[in-house]
Coordinates of C-alpha atoms in Angstrom, one line a residue:
M12 CA -53.7 88.5 -3.8
A13 CA -56.5 87.4 -1.6
P14 CA -55.7 85.1 1.0
S15 CA -58.2 82.4 0.0
K16 CA -56.0 82.3 -3.4
V17 CA -52.6 81.8 -1.7
K18 CA -54.3 78.9 0.6
A19 CA -55.4 77.0 -2.8
D20 CA -52.2 77.4 -4.8
A21 CA -50.4 76.1 -1.7
K22 CA -52.6 73.0 -1.4
A23 CA -52.5 72.1 -4.9
R24 CA -48.7 72.4 -4.8
S25 CA -48.6 69.6 -1.9
I26 CA -51.2 67.9 -4.1
A27 CA -48.7 67.8 -6.7
T28 CA -45.6 67.2 -4.8
P29 CA -46.5 64.0 -2.3
T30 CA -44.6 63.3 0.4
P31 CA -42.3 60.0 0.0
S32 CA -43.6 57.1 1.4
L33 CA -41.3 54.2 3.2
D34 CA -42.0 51.9 -0.2
A35 CA -40.4 54.6 -2.3
T36 CA -37.1 54.8 0.2
R37 CA -36.9 50.8 -0.5
S38 CA -36.3 51.7 -4.4
E39 CA -33.0 50.7 -6.4
P40 CA -29.5 51.6 -5.3
V41 CA -28.6 54.7 -6.4
G42 CA -26.0 53.7 -9.5
L43 CA -27.1 50.6 -10.3
S44 CA -29.1 50.3 -13.6
P45 CA -31.4 47.5 -14.0
A46 CA -29.1 45.9 -16.7
D47 CA -26.7 45.9 -13.8
I48 CA -28.8 44.5 -11.1
Q49 CA -29.6 41.7 -13.8
A50 CA -25.8 41.1 -14.6
T51 CA -25.3 40.7 -10.7
S52 CA -28.3 38.0 -10.3
I53 CA -26.4 36.0 -13.3
S54 CA -23.3 36.2 -11.9
T55 CA -24.5 35.1 -8.5
A56 CA -26.4 32.2 -9.9
N57 CA -23.2 30.7 -11.7
V58 CA -21.2 30.7 -9.1
I59 CA -22.6 27.5 -7.5
P60 CA -22.7 25.5 -10.5
H61 CA -19.1 26.3 -11.9
A62 CA -17.4 26.0 -8.4
I63 CA -19.2 22.4 -8.1
K64 CA -17.9 21.5 -11.4
A65 CA -14.7 22.5 -10.5
A66 CA -14.8 20.6 -7.1
E67 CA -15.8 17.6 -9.0
L68 CA -12.8 17.5 -11.1
L69 CA -10.5 18.2 -8.6
F70 CA -12.0 15.1 -6.4
L71 CA -11.6 13.2 -9.3
A72 CA -8.0 13.5 -9.3
A73 CA -7.7 13.1 -5.7
V74 CA -9.3 9.8 -6.2
S75 CA -7.1 8.5 -9.0
S76 CA -4.1 9.2 -6.9
P77 CA -4.5 6.0 -5.1
V78 CA -5.7 4.3 -7.7
S79 CA -2.5 5.0 -9.7
Q80 CA -0.3 3.7 -7.2
M81 CA -2.3 0.6 -6.7
T82 CA -2.2 -0.2 -10.5
L83 CA 1.6 0.1 -10.2
S84 CA 2.2 -2.1 -7.1
P85 CA 2.1 -5.5 -9.1
V86 CA 4.7 -4.1 -11.4
Y87 CA 6.8 -2.1 -8.8
G88 CA 5.7 -2.7 -5.3
S89 CA 4.4 -0.9 -3.0
I90 CA 7.2 1.7 -2.0
P91 CA 8.9 2.7 -5.5
P92 CA 6.0 3.9 -6.7
S93 CA 5.7 6.2 -3.5
I94 CA 9.1 7.6 -3.6
Y95 CA 8.2 10.5 -6.2
H96 CA 4.7 10.0 -6.3
R97 CA 4.0 13.4 -4.0
H98 CA 6.3 15.2 -6.5
L99 CA 4.8 14.4 -9.2
I100 CA 1.5 16.0 -7.7
M101 CA 3.1 19.2 -6.9
A102 CA 4.4 19.5 -10.1
A103 CA 1.4 18.6 -12.0
V104 CA -0.5 21.4 -9.9
L105 CA 2.2 24.2 -10.3
L106 CA 2.2 23.5 -14.2
A107 CA -1.4 23.7 -14.6
W108 CA -1.6 26.8 -12.2
T109 CA 1.0 28.4 -14.0
A110 CA -0.5 27.8 -17.4
K111 CA -3.7 29.3 -16.5
K112 CA -2.4 32.4 -14.9
T113 CA 0.5 33.2 -17.3
V114 CA -0.1 34.0 -20.9
V115 CA 0.3 30.3 -21.8
H116 CA -3.4 29.8 -21.2
E117 CA -4.3 32.0 -24.7
Y118 CA -2.6 29.1 -26.6
V119 CA -4.6 26.2 -25.1
P120 CA -7.5 25.3 -26.7
K121 CA -11.0 26.4 -24.9
N122 CA -12.2 22.7 -25.1
V123 CA -9.3 21.2 -23.3
P124 CA -11.6 19.7 -20.7
N125 CA -13.4 17.5 -23.0
Y126 CA -10.2 15.4 -23.3
L127 CA -10.5 14.5 -19.9
P128 CA -12.9 11.8 -20.3
L129 CA -10.7 9.9 -23.2
L130 CA -7.3 10.5 -21.4
A131 CA -9.0 8.9 -18.4
F132 CA -10.4 5.9 -20.5
C133 CA -7.0 5.4 -22.2
I134 CA -4.6 5.2 -19.0
P135 CA -5.2 1.0 -18.7
S136 CA -4.1 0.7 -22.1
I137 CA -1.1 3.0 -21.7
Q138 CA 0.1 1.5 -18.5
F139 CA -0.1 -2.0 -20.0
F140 CA 2.2 -0.9 -23.0
L141 CA 4.5 0.6 -20.5
F142 CA 4.6 -1.9 -17.9
Q143 CA 6.5 -4.0 -20.8
Q144 CA 9.3 -2.0 -20.1
S145 CA 9.5 -2.6 -16.6
G146 CA 12.8 -4.5 -16.9
W147 CA 15.1 -2.1 -18.3
L148 CA 13.3 1.1 -16.7
G149 CA 13.5 -0.4 -13.2
P150 CA 12.1 -0.1 -10.0
R151 CA 13.4 3.7 -9.3
Y152 CA 12.2 5.6 -12.4
G153 CA 9.7 3.1 -14.2
P154 CA 7.0 4.3 -11.8
V155 CA 7.9 8.1 -12.4
V156 CA 7.8 7.5 -16.3
T157 CA 4.4 5.7 -16.2
E158 CA 2.7 8.1 -14.0
L159 CA 4.3 10.9 -16.3
F160 CA 2.2 9.4 -19.3
T161 CA -1.2 8.8 -16.9
Y162 CA -1.3 10.1 -13.8
F163 CA 0.4 13.6 -14.2
P164 CA -1.3 14.7 -17.3
L165 CA -4.7 13.7 -15.6
V166 CA -3.7 15.8 -12.7
V167 CA -2.8 18.7 -15.5
L168 CA -5.7 18.6 -17.3
S169 CA -7.9 18.2 -14.3
V170 CA -6.5 21.4 -12.1
Y171 CA -6.5 23.4 -15.6
S172 CA -10.1 22.5 -16.3
A173 CA -10.9 23.5 -12.6
A174 CA -9.3 26.6 -13.0
M175 CA -11.1 27.4 -16.0
F176 CA -14.6 27.0 -14.3
M177 CA -13.7 29.2 -11.3
D178 CA -12.4 32.0 -13.6
S179 CA -16.2 32.3 -14.7
V180 CA -17.2 32.6 -11.2
D181 CA -17.7 36.1 -10.0
L182 CA -16.2 36.6 -6.6
S183 CA -16.1 40.0 -6.7
Q184 CA -18.7 40.2 -3.9
F185 CA -16.7 39.0 -1.4
D186 CA -13.9 40.1 0.4
P187 CA -10.3 40.8 -1.7
R188 CA -8.6 38.3 0.5
I189 CA -11.4 35.8 -0.3
Q190 CA -11.3 36.4 -4.0
N191 CA -7.3 36.2 -3.8
A192 CA -6.6 33.0 -1.8
G193 CA -9.8 31.2 -1.7
P194 CA -9.9 29.4 -4.5
G195 CA -6.2 28.1 -3.8
I196 CA -6.9 27.3 -0.2
A197 CA -10.2 25.6 -0.8
S198 CA -8.7 23.8 -4.0
Y199 CA -5.9 22.1 -1.7
A200 CA -7.8 21.3 1.3
L201 CA -10.4 19.4 -0.8
F202 CA -7.6 17.8 -2.7
S203 CA -5.7 16.5 0.2
I204 CA -9.1 15.4 2.3
A205 CA -10.6 13.6 -1.0
Q206 CA -7.0 12.0 -1.4
R207 CA -7.1 10.6 2.2
A208 CA -10.2 9.7 2.5
S209 CA -10.4 7.9 -0.9
T210 CA -7.3 6.0 0.2
Y211 CA -8.8 4.8 3.2
L212 CA -12.3 3.7 1.5
I213 CA -10.4 1.9 -1.3
R214 CA -8.4 -0.2 1.3
Y215 CA -11.2 -0.9 3.3
K216 CA -13.1 -2.2 0.0
I217 CA -10.9 -3.4 -2.3
G218 CA -11.9 -6.7 -3.8
S219 CA -15.5 -6.9 -2.4
S220 CA -16.4 -6.2 -6.0
L221 CA -15.4 -5.7 -9.5
L222 CA -15.8 -1.9 -9.3
F223 CA -13.4 -1.9 -6.3
T224 CA -10.6 -3.5 -8.3
R225 CA -8.0 -1.9 -9.8
W226 CA -9.5 -2.3 -13.2
G227 CA -12.9 -1.3 -11.8
L228 CA -11.9 1.8 -10.0
Q229 CA -9.8 2.9 -13.0
S230 CA -13.1 2.5 -15.3
G231 CA -15.1 4.1 -12.8
V232 CA -13.3 7.4 -12.5
A233 CA -12.9 7.6 -16.3
A234 CA -16.8 7.2 -16.6
F235 CA -17.4 9.9 -14.0
Y236 CA -15.2 12.1 -16.0
A237 CA -17.1 11.3 -19.0
V238 CA -20.4 11.9 -17.2
L239 CA -19.2 14.8 -15.7
L240 CA -17.5 16.4 -19.3
P241 CA -19.8 14.9 -22.2
S242 CA -18.4 15.6 -26.0
R243 CA -18.3 14.5 -29.1
V244 CA -14.2 13.5 -28.0
L245 CA -15.7 10.7 -26.1
L246 CA -16.0 8.6 -29.6
F247 CA -12.3 7.8 -29.6
A248 CA -12.5 6.5 -26.6
I249 CA -14.2 3.4 -28.1
L250 CA -10.9 1.6 -29.3
P251 CA -9.3 1.6 -25.5
M252 CA -12.3 0.9 -24.0
L253 CA -12.3 -2.2 -26.1
H254 CA -9.0 -3.0 -25.5
S255 CA -8.8 -2.6 -21.6
A256 CA -12.0 -5.0 -21.6
S257 CA -11.2 -7.3 -24.0
L258 CA -7.2 -7.5 -24.3
N259 CA -6.2 -6.3 -21.1
P260 CA -4.6 -8.9 -18.8
H261 CA -5.0 -7.0 -16.0
A262 CA -8.7 -6.7 -15.7
P263 CA -10.6 -9.5 -13.7
L264 CA -12.5 -10.5 -16.5
E265 CA -13.1 -13.9 -17.9
Q266 CA -11.8 -13.3 -21.2
T267 CA -9.3 -11.1 -20.1
T268 CA -8.0 -13.8 -17.8
G269 CA -8.1 -16.2 -20.3
V270 CA -5.7 -13.7 -22.1
L271 CA -3.7 -13.6 -19.1
N272 CA -3.1 -17.5 -19.0
A273 CA -2.5 -17.8 -22.8
I274 CA 0.5 -15.1 -21.8
L275 CA 1.8 -17.1 -18.7
H276 CA 1.2 -20.3 -20.6
E277 CA 4.0 -19.4 -23.5
H278 CA 6.5 -19.1 -20.2
N279 CA 5.7 -22.4 -18.5
Y280 CA 3.2 -20.8 -15.8
A281 CA -0.4 -21.0 -15.3
L282 CA -2.7 -19.0 -13.1
L283 CA -4.8 -21.1 -10.5
A284 CA -6.5 -17.9 -8.9
R285 CA -6.3 -14.2 -8.8
K286 CA -7.6 -11.5 -5.9
E287 CA -7.4 -8.1 -4.6
S288 CA -7.3 -7.3 -1.4
L289 CA -5.9 -5.1 1.7
T290 CA -2.1 -6.2 1.6
G291 CA -2.0 -6.1 -2.3
Y292 CA -2.8 -8.1 -5.3
I293 CA -2.8 -11.6 -4.5
S294 CA -2.4 -14.6 -7.3
V295 CA -1.2 -18.4 -7.1
L296 CA 1.0 -19.6 -9.8
D297 CA 2.1 -23.0 -11.1
N298 CA 5.4 -23.4 -12.9
T299 CA 4.4 -26.1 -15.4
K300 CA 8.4 -26.7 -16.0
E301 CA 9.7 -26.9 -13.0
K302 CA 6.9 -27.9 -11.1
F303 CA 6.5 -25.7 -8.2
R304 CA 3.9 -23.5 -6.9
V305 CA 4.1 -19.8 -5.4
M306 CA 1.8 -17.2 -3.7
R307 CA 2.4 -13.8 -5.0
C308 CA 1.4 -10.5 -3.2
D309 CA 2.3 -7.6 -5.1
H310 CA 5.9 -7.6 -6.5
S311 CA 6.8 -10.1 -3.8
L312 CA 6.5 -13.9 -2.8
L313 CA 4.7 -14.8 0.2
G314 CA 6.2 -18.3 0.0
G315 CA 6.1 -21.5 -2.2
E316 CA 6.4 -25.4 -2.5
W317 CA 7.4 -28.1 -4.8
L318 CA 4.5 -30.0 -6.8
Q319 CA 6.6 -33.3 -7.0
Q320 CA 9.0 -34.8 -4.3
P321 CA 10.8 -37.4 -5.8
N322 CA 13.4 -37.3 -3.1
A323 CA 10.8 -37.3 0.0
P324 CA 8.3 -39.9 -0.7
S325 CA 7.3 -40.2 3.0
S326 CA 7.1 -36.5 3.7
R327 CA 4.1 -35.5 6.0
L328 CA 4.1 -31.9 4.3
T329 CA 5.0 -30.6 1.1
E330 CA 8.4 -29.2 1.0
P331 CA 9.0 -25.6 0.7
I332 CA 10.9 -23.8 -1.8
Y333 CA 12.1 -21.4 0.8
S334 CA 14.2 -22.6 3.4
V335 CA 13.9 -19.8 6.1
F336 CA 10.3 -21.0 6.7
T337 CA 11.8 -24.0 7.7
M338 CA 14.4 -22.4 10.0
L339 CA 11.7 -20.6 12.0
E340 CA 10.5 -24.3 13.1
A341 CA 14.0 -24.5 14.6
V342 CA 12.1 -22.9 17.9
R343 CA 11.3 -26.2 19.0
L344 CA 15.0 -27.1 19.3
I345 CA 16.0 -24.4 21.9
E346 CA 17.3 -25.9 24.5
T347 CA 19.1 -24.0 28.0
A348 CA 21.0 -25.4 30.8
S349 CA 17.8 -25.4 32.9
S350 CA 15.2 -26.2 30.1
K351 CA 16.7 -29.3 29.0
E352 CA 13.6 -31.2 31.3
S353 CA 11.1 -29.2 29.0
R354 CA 11.9 -31.5 26.5
L355 CA 9.9 -34.0 28.6
V356 CA 6.7 -32.0 27.7
P357 CA 5.1 -33.5 24.4
D358 CA 4.0 -30.9 21.7
N359 CA 0.8 -31.8 22.0
E360 CA 0.8 -30.0 25.4
K361 CA 2.4 -27.0 24.1
N362 CA 1.0 -23.5 22.0
A363 CA 2.4 -21.2 19.3
L364 CA 1.4 -17.9 18.0
V365 CA 1.9 -17.4 14.4
I366 CA 2.2 -13.8 13.3
G367 CA 2.1 -13.6 9.5
L368 CA 0.4 -16.7 7.7
G369 CA 2.2 -16.7 3.7
I370 CA 1.4 -19.8 2.5
G371 CA 1.5 -21.3 6.2
T372 CA 4.7 -23.5 6.1
T373 CA 5.6 -23.2 9.5
P374 CA 2.0 -23.0 11.1
A375 CA 1.5 -26.4 9.1
A376 CA 4.5 -28.1 10.8
L377 CA 3.8 -27.1 14.1
I378 CA 0.3 -28.5 13.7
A379 CA 1.8 -31.6 12.4
H380 CA 3.7 -32.1 15.7
G381 CA 0.7 -31.3 17.4
I382 CA 1.2 -27.9 18.5
D383 CA -1.8 -25.8 19.3
T384 CA -1.2 -23.1 16.9
T385 CA -3.0 -19.7 16.6
I386 CA -2.4 -18.1 13.2
V387 CA -3.0 -14.1 13.1
E388 CA -3.4 -12.8 9.5
I389 CA -4.4 -9.4 8.5
D390 CA -5.6 -10.4 4.8
P391 CA -8.4 -13.0 4.7
V392 CA -7.4 -13.8 0.6
V393 CA -4.2 -14.9 1.9
H394 CA -5.5 -17.3 4.5
E395 CA -8.1 -18.3 2.0
L396 CA -5.8 -19.5 -0.9
A397 CA -3.4 -20.5 1.5
T398 CA -6.3 -23.5 2.8
K399 CA -7.2 -24.1 -0.7
Y400 CA -3.9 -24.1 -2.6
F401 CA -1.2 -24.8 0.0
H402 CA -2.5 -27.7 2.3
L403 CA -3.1 -25.3 5.3
P404 CA -4.7 -28.0 7.9
S405 CA -7.8 -26.6 9.2
N406 CA -7.1 -27.6 12.9
H407 CA -5.7 -24.3 14.1
T408 CA -7.3 -21.1 15.6
S409 CA -7.6 -18.4 12.7
V410 CA -7.9 -14.9 13.7
I411 CA -8.2 -12.5 10.8
D412 CA -7.3 -9.2 12.3
D413 CA -4.7 -6.6 12.6
A414 CA -1.7 -8.2 14.8
M415 CA -1.4 -4.9 16.7
Y416 CA -5.3 -4.9 17.9
F417 CA -4.8 -8.7 18.6
V418 CA -1.7 -8.5 20.8
G419 CA -3.0 -5.7 22.2
K420 CA -6.5 -7.7 23.2
A421 CA -4.2 -10.6 24.5
L422 CA -2.2 -8.3 27.1
V423 CA -5.5 -6.9 28.8
A424 CA -7.2 -10.6 28.7
G425 CA -4.1 -11.5 30.7
P426 CA -1.7 -14.8 30.8
D427 CA -4.5 -16.9 32.1
Y428 CA -6.2 -16.7 28.7
Y429 CA -3.2 -15.9 26.2
S430 CA 0.4 -17.1 26.7
Y431 CA 2.6 -19.1 24.3
D432 CA 5.2 -21.2 24.2
Y433 CA 6.3 -20.4 20.9
I434 CA 6.0 -16.9 19.2
I435 CA 6.5 -16.9 15.1
H436 CA 7.1 -13.4 13.8
D437 CA 7.2 -13.3 10.2
V438 CA 5.2 -10.3 8.7
F439 CA 7.6 -9.6 5.6
T440 CA 5.6 -8.8 2.7
G441 CA 5.5 -6.8 -0.5
G442 CA 9.5 -5.6 -0.1
A443 CA 9.2 -3.9 3.2
E444 CA 8.5 -4.8 6.6
P445 CA 5.3 -3.3 8.4
V446 CA 7.2 -0.6 10.5
G447 CA 4.8 -1.2 13.6
L448 CA 5.6 -4.4 14.1
F449 CA 8.9 -3.8 14.6
T450 CA 8.6 -1.2 17.5
E451 CA 9.8 -1.4 20.7
G452 CA 6.3 -1.4 22.3
F453 CA 4.7 -4.1 20.1
L454 CA 7.8 -6.4 20.8
A455 CA 7.4 -5.8 24.6
G456 CA 3.9 -6.9 23.7
L457 CA 4.9 -10.5 22.3
R458 CA 7.1 -11.0 25.0
D459 CA 4.7 -10.4 27.7
L460 CA 2.6 -13.1 26.0
L461 CA 5.5 -15.5 26.3
K462 CA 5.5 -18.1 29.2
P463 CA 9.1 -18.1 31.1
D464 CA 10.6 -20.4 29.2
G465 CA 9.0 -19.9 26.1
V466 CA 10.8 -18.5 22.9
V467 CA 9.9 -16.1 19.7
A468 CA 11.7 -16.1 16.3
I469 CA 11.4 -12.9 14.3
N470 CA 11.7 -13.1 10.5
Y471 CA 13.9 -10.1 9.0
A472 CA 13.7 -9.8 5.5
G473 CA 16.0 -7.2 4.1
D474 CA 19.4 -5.2 3.2
L475 CA 21.6 -6.0 6.3
S476 CA 24.2 -3.5 5.2
L477 CA 21.6 -0.9 5.9
P478 CA 21.1 1.2 9.2
S479 CA 17.5 -0.2 9.7
A480 CA 18.9 -3.8 10.3
S481 CA 21.1 -2.4 13.0
L482 CA 18.1 -0.4 14.1
V483 CA 15.5 -3.2 14.5
V484 CA 18.2 -5.6 15.9
H485 CA 18.9 -3.3 18.6
T486 CA 15.0 -2.7 19.3
V487 CA 14.7 -6.3 19.7
R488 CA 18.0 -6.7 22.4
S489 CA 16.3 -3.6 24.1
V490 CA 13.4 -6.1 24.7
F491 CA 14.7 -9.5 25.1
P492 CA 17.6 -9.8 26.9
Q493 CA 19.2 -12.9 25.5
C494 CA 19.3 -13.5 21.4
R495 CA 20.9 -15.6 18.8
Y496 CA 20.6 -14.0 14.9
F497 CA 20.8 -16.5 11.8
R498 CA 20.7 -15.9 8.1
E499 CA 19.3 -17.6 5.7
D500 CA 22.5 -18.6 3.5
A501 CA 25.9 -17.5 3.9
S502 CA 27.2 -14.3 3.3
L503 CA 29.3 -13.7 0.2
I504 CA 29.8 -10.2 1.0
Q505 CA 32.9 -9.5 3.0
S506 CA 33.1 -7.4 5.7
S507 CA 33.7 -3.8 5.4
S508 CA 37.0 -2.1 6.5
S509 CA 37.0 0.4 8.8
G510 CA 37.8 3.1 6.5
S511 CA 34.5 2.4 4.6
K512 CA 32.0 4.9 4.5
K513 CA 29.3 2.5 2.8
M514 CA 28.8 -1.4 3.2
A515 CA 28.0 -3.3 0.1
P516 CA 24.2 -4.4 -0.2
D517 CA 23.6 -7.6 1.7
F518 CA 20.0 -8.8 1.0
T519 CA 19.0 -11.8 3.1
N520 CA 16.5 -13.6 5.6
M521 CA 17.4 -13.1 9.0
V522 CA 15.9 -14.9 12.1
M523 CA 16.0 -13.5 15.5
F524 CA 15.7 -16.5 18.1
C525 CA 14.9 -14.6 21.3
R526 CA 14.0 -15.6 24.9
K527 CA 12.6 -13.8 28.0
S528 CA 15.2 -14.7 30.6
S529 CA 19.0 -14.2 30.2
D530 CA 20.0 -17.6 29.9
A531 CA 22.4 -18.5 27.2
F532 CA 20.6 -20.9 24.9
G533 CA 21.8 -23.7 22.1
F534 CA 19.9 -26.1 19.5
R535 CA 19.6 -29.7 20.0
D536 CA 20.3 -31.7 17.2
P537 CA 16.9 -32.9 15.0
V538 CA 16.0 -36.1 15.3
E539 CA 13.8 -37.7 12.2
A540 CA 10.4 -36.9 14.0
D541 CA 11.2 -33.0 13.8
C542 CA 11.9 -33.1 10.0
L543 CA 8.4 -34.5 9.5
G544 CA 10.0 -36.8 6.6
S545 CA 11.1 -33.8 4.6
Q546 CA 14.2 -33.3 3.0
A547 CA 14.1 -29.4 3.5
R548 CA 13.8 -29.9 7.0
R549 CA 16.8 -32.4 7.2
Y550 CA 18.8 -30.0 5.8
H551 CA 17.5 -26.2 6.9
L552 CA 15.8 -27.3 10.1
L553 CA 18.9 -26.3 12.2
P554 CA 20.4 -22.8 11.9
K555 CA 23.7 -22.8 10.6
H556 CA 24.7 -19.3 9.5
E557 CA 25.2 -17.2 12.7
I558 CA 25.4 -13.2 12.8
Q559 CA 27.6 -12.2 15.6
A560 CA 25.5 -9.4 17.5
S561 CA 29.2 -7.5 16.8
Y562 CA 28.3 -7.1 13.4
F563 CA 25.7 -4.7 13.9
E564 CA 27.5 -2.5 16.2
D565 CA 30.3 0.7 15.3
R566 CA 29.3 0.2 11.5
P567 CA 29.8 3.0 9.2
G568 CA 26.7 4.6 8.1
D569 CA 24.7 3.6 10.9
G570 CA 25.0 7.0 13.0
E571 CA 23.5 6.5 16.6
L572 CA 21.2 3.5 17.4
L573 CA 18.4 4.1 18.7
V574 CA 15.4 2.4 19.6
L575 CA 12.6 2.1 17.4
K576 CA 9.4 3.3 19.1
A577 CA 5.7 4.0 17.9
G578 CA 5.2 7.4 15.9
H579 CA 9.3 7.5 15.9
T580 CA 9.8 5.2 12.7
Q581 CA 11.2 7.6 9.9
R582 CA 14.7 5.8 10.2
L583 CA 13.1 2.4 9.3
E584 CA 11.1 3.8 6.7
A585 CA 13.7 5.7 5.0
D586 CA 15.7 2.9 4.3
Q587 CA 13.2 0.8 3.6
K588 CA 13.0 2.6 0.0
E589 CA 16.6 1.1 -0.5
S590 CA 15.6 -2.1 0.6
A591 CA 12.2 -2.6 -1.3
I592 CA 14.4 -1.4 -4.6
G593 CA 16.8 -4.2 -4.0
H594 CA 14.1 -6.6 -3.1
W595 CA 12.4 -5.8 -6.4
R596 CA 15.8 -6.5 -8.2
I597 CA 15.7 -10.0 -6.7
M598 CA 12.2 -10.9 -7.6
R599 CA 13.0 -10.1 -11.1
T600 CA 15.4 -13.3 -10.8
V601 CA 13.2 -15.3 -9.3
L602 CA 10.3 -15.0 -11.6
P603 CA 10.7 -13.3 -15.4
D604 CA 9.3 -10.3 -16.1
V605 CA 6.2 -11.3 -18.1
I606 CA 5.0 -12.4 -15.0
W607 CA 5.2 -9.1 -12.9
E608 CA 4.3 -7.0 -15.8
N609 CA 0.9 -8.8 -16.7
W610 CA 0.0 -9.8 -13.5

C-alpha cells in the first residue's frame, strides 16, 4: 500500500473516533438509568413535606399534653392527673410504634390519620361526660380513665400517623445508622422539646385571651389537626363542636356560662366570676341557701366568708368560714419575758409581710389594726377577685410576683428597706404546697427579713401523718431556734403505737409560730379590740390545739429526717401525691360533686 493511502486511512479513523471531551466525562453515572435518576429525585423531593407533616403531628400531640392536664385540674386538682400521665404517654407511643412496625399495621385502615381531627374535636365533650363520674372514679383513677378515652388515643393516632408519613420518606441516601435510629431520636427530641416549651408558654399566657383558656386551647389544637388533615370525616365533628360551643359549661362563653349557672342554681349555688390564670382555674361562688361565699382554685378553696352575720353586728370585717386564717393573726399576741414592753408600740408603727393572699382574711385584719401590710401574691387574678368580691382593703402594698424573687430582692436591698415585725407564710393552694417556699434557703430569707423581736407564722396544710410533715417541721426548726405548733382543730387520731408501721391519715392545717431568737414565748389573752368585733376571732384567734415537737420525732415510716434544700425536694414531692389525694376527698365533702365537675 502506498504511504499516502496509509496516512489518509489513519486520518479518517481519527476523525471517525473523536477524543472524549471534558463534558463527556461528566455524563450520567454508570449503572443508573434515566428512570432511576427520576425516581431518586422524586423520593428526595418527598423527604421534606412528609417529614414536616410527621413533625407537625408529633408537635400537636406534645402540645396536647399540658392542655389535657389543665382540663383535668378543676375536677381532680393539679397533682393527681400527673401521677400516671407520663406512663400513659409512654404506653401510647409504644403501642403506636409497635402497631406500625409489626403485622398489625396491615389491619389498620390507610386513612386512619383522617380520624385525628374528629377525635380532637370530640375530646371536650368526652371529658364533659366522664367528669360526671369523678365522684366514684376518685382522684387516683379518674384522671387515668379520662385520659384513656381522650389524650391516650390522640397520642396513639398521632404517633402512628407520623410513622406512616415517615415510612413514605426515602432515607436510603443516608447512613444506615441514621436510617435506623434517626426517626426515633428526632421524634423523641421534638416531642420532649415541644411539650416543655408549650407548658411554659401556656403558663405564661393562660387567661390572656379566649384562645389561651382550657377550652380555647383544646379547640385550637383540634383546628390545627383539621387544617393539617382535611377530609370528609370532619363532617362528623359538627355535632361535638356545637355541643362544646353551646352546651358545655367548661367553655368560657356567655351561652355556656348561662348553662353552668343553671346547673349550679339547682344545687343552691351561683357563679359570680370565673377566670383562668397561672395558678389554676379561679372562680367565686355563692351558696344561696347557707349564705356563704368562696373562692375556688382548681380543686381547692382559697378561703371563704359568711354573707350574713347575725351574731356579729358590730364586726368590722366579714366572718371567715375557716378558723385557720384568724389563728394566723395571733402573731400579734405573742410575747416573751423580754418583749412584753413591745406591747407599748402601737400597731400603726408596725409592719407585716403576707406571702400568699387567698381571699385576704389575714391581711385585711392586719390592715384593720393599722399595721402597714405588704402582700406578695403570684397570681394577679387572685388579687383582683379578692379585692372585688371579698372586700380586701386597698390601703396596702401589693406585690404581684413570685415570693422567692421578692425575698431575694429584699435581702439584697437590706434591712433599711425591708424589715418586718410580722411575716405570714400561707401559700397552700390546689392540694399542695409550692415546695420551693418550704426549703431551708427560703425560710432563712424570711428569718433575715424579721426584726429582732419579729414573729413568723407558717401555715402548713397537709397530712400530718406523712413523713413530709416531719420533713417540713425539721426544716423550719433548723432555721428558727424557737417554734410552737398548733393545729386548726382537735385531733381525732390516736397516737400510733410503737409497733405500728404506718400512722393513720391526719389531714389538717398546722400553723407554726416561730421567732428568730431562742427565747421561749407565749400568747397574751386577746382583748375585744383584737377581735375586731368578730365572733370567729373571739373563738379562734387564740391558738388552742398545740402539737408537741416530739410528735414529729422518731415516728414509724419517717426514716432519716433531713433538711429540705433547694434542688433536693423529691421526698416532699413524693408525699404530696398522697396528701393531694387526701385533700381531694376532703374538698368533695365541702362542696358537692356537681360544683367541681362542671367548674
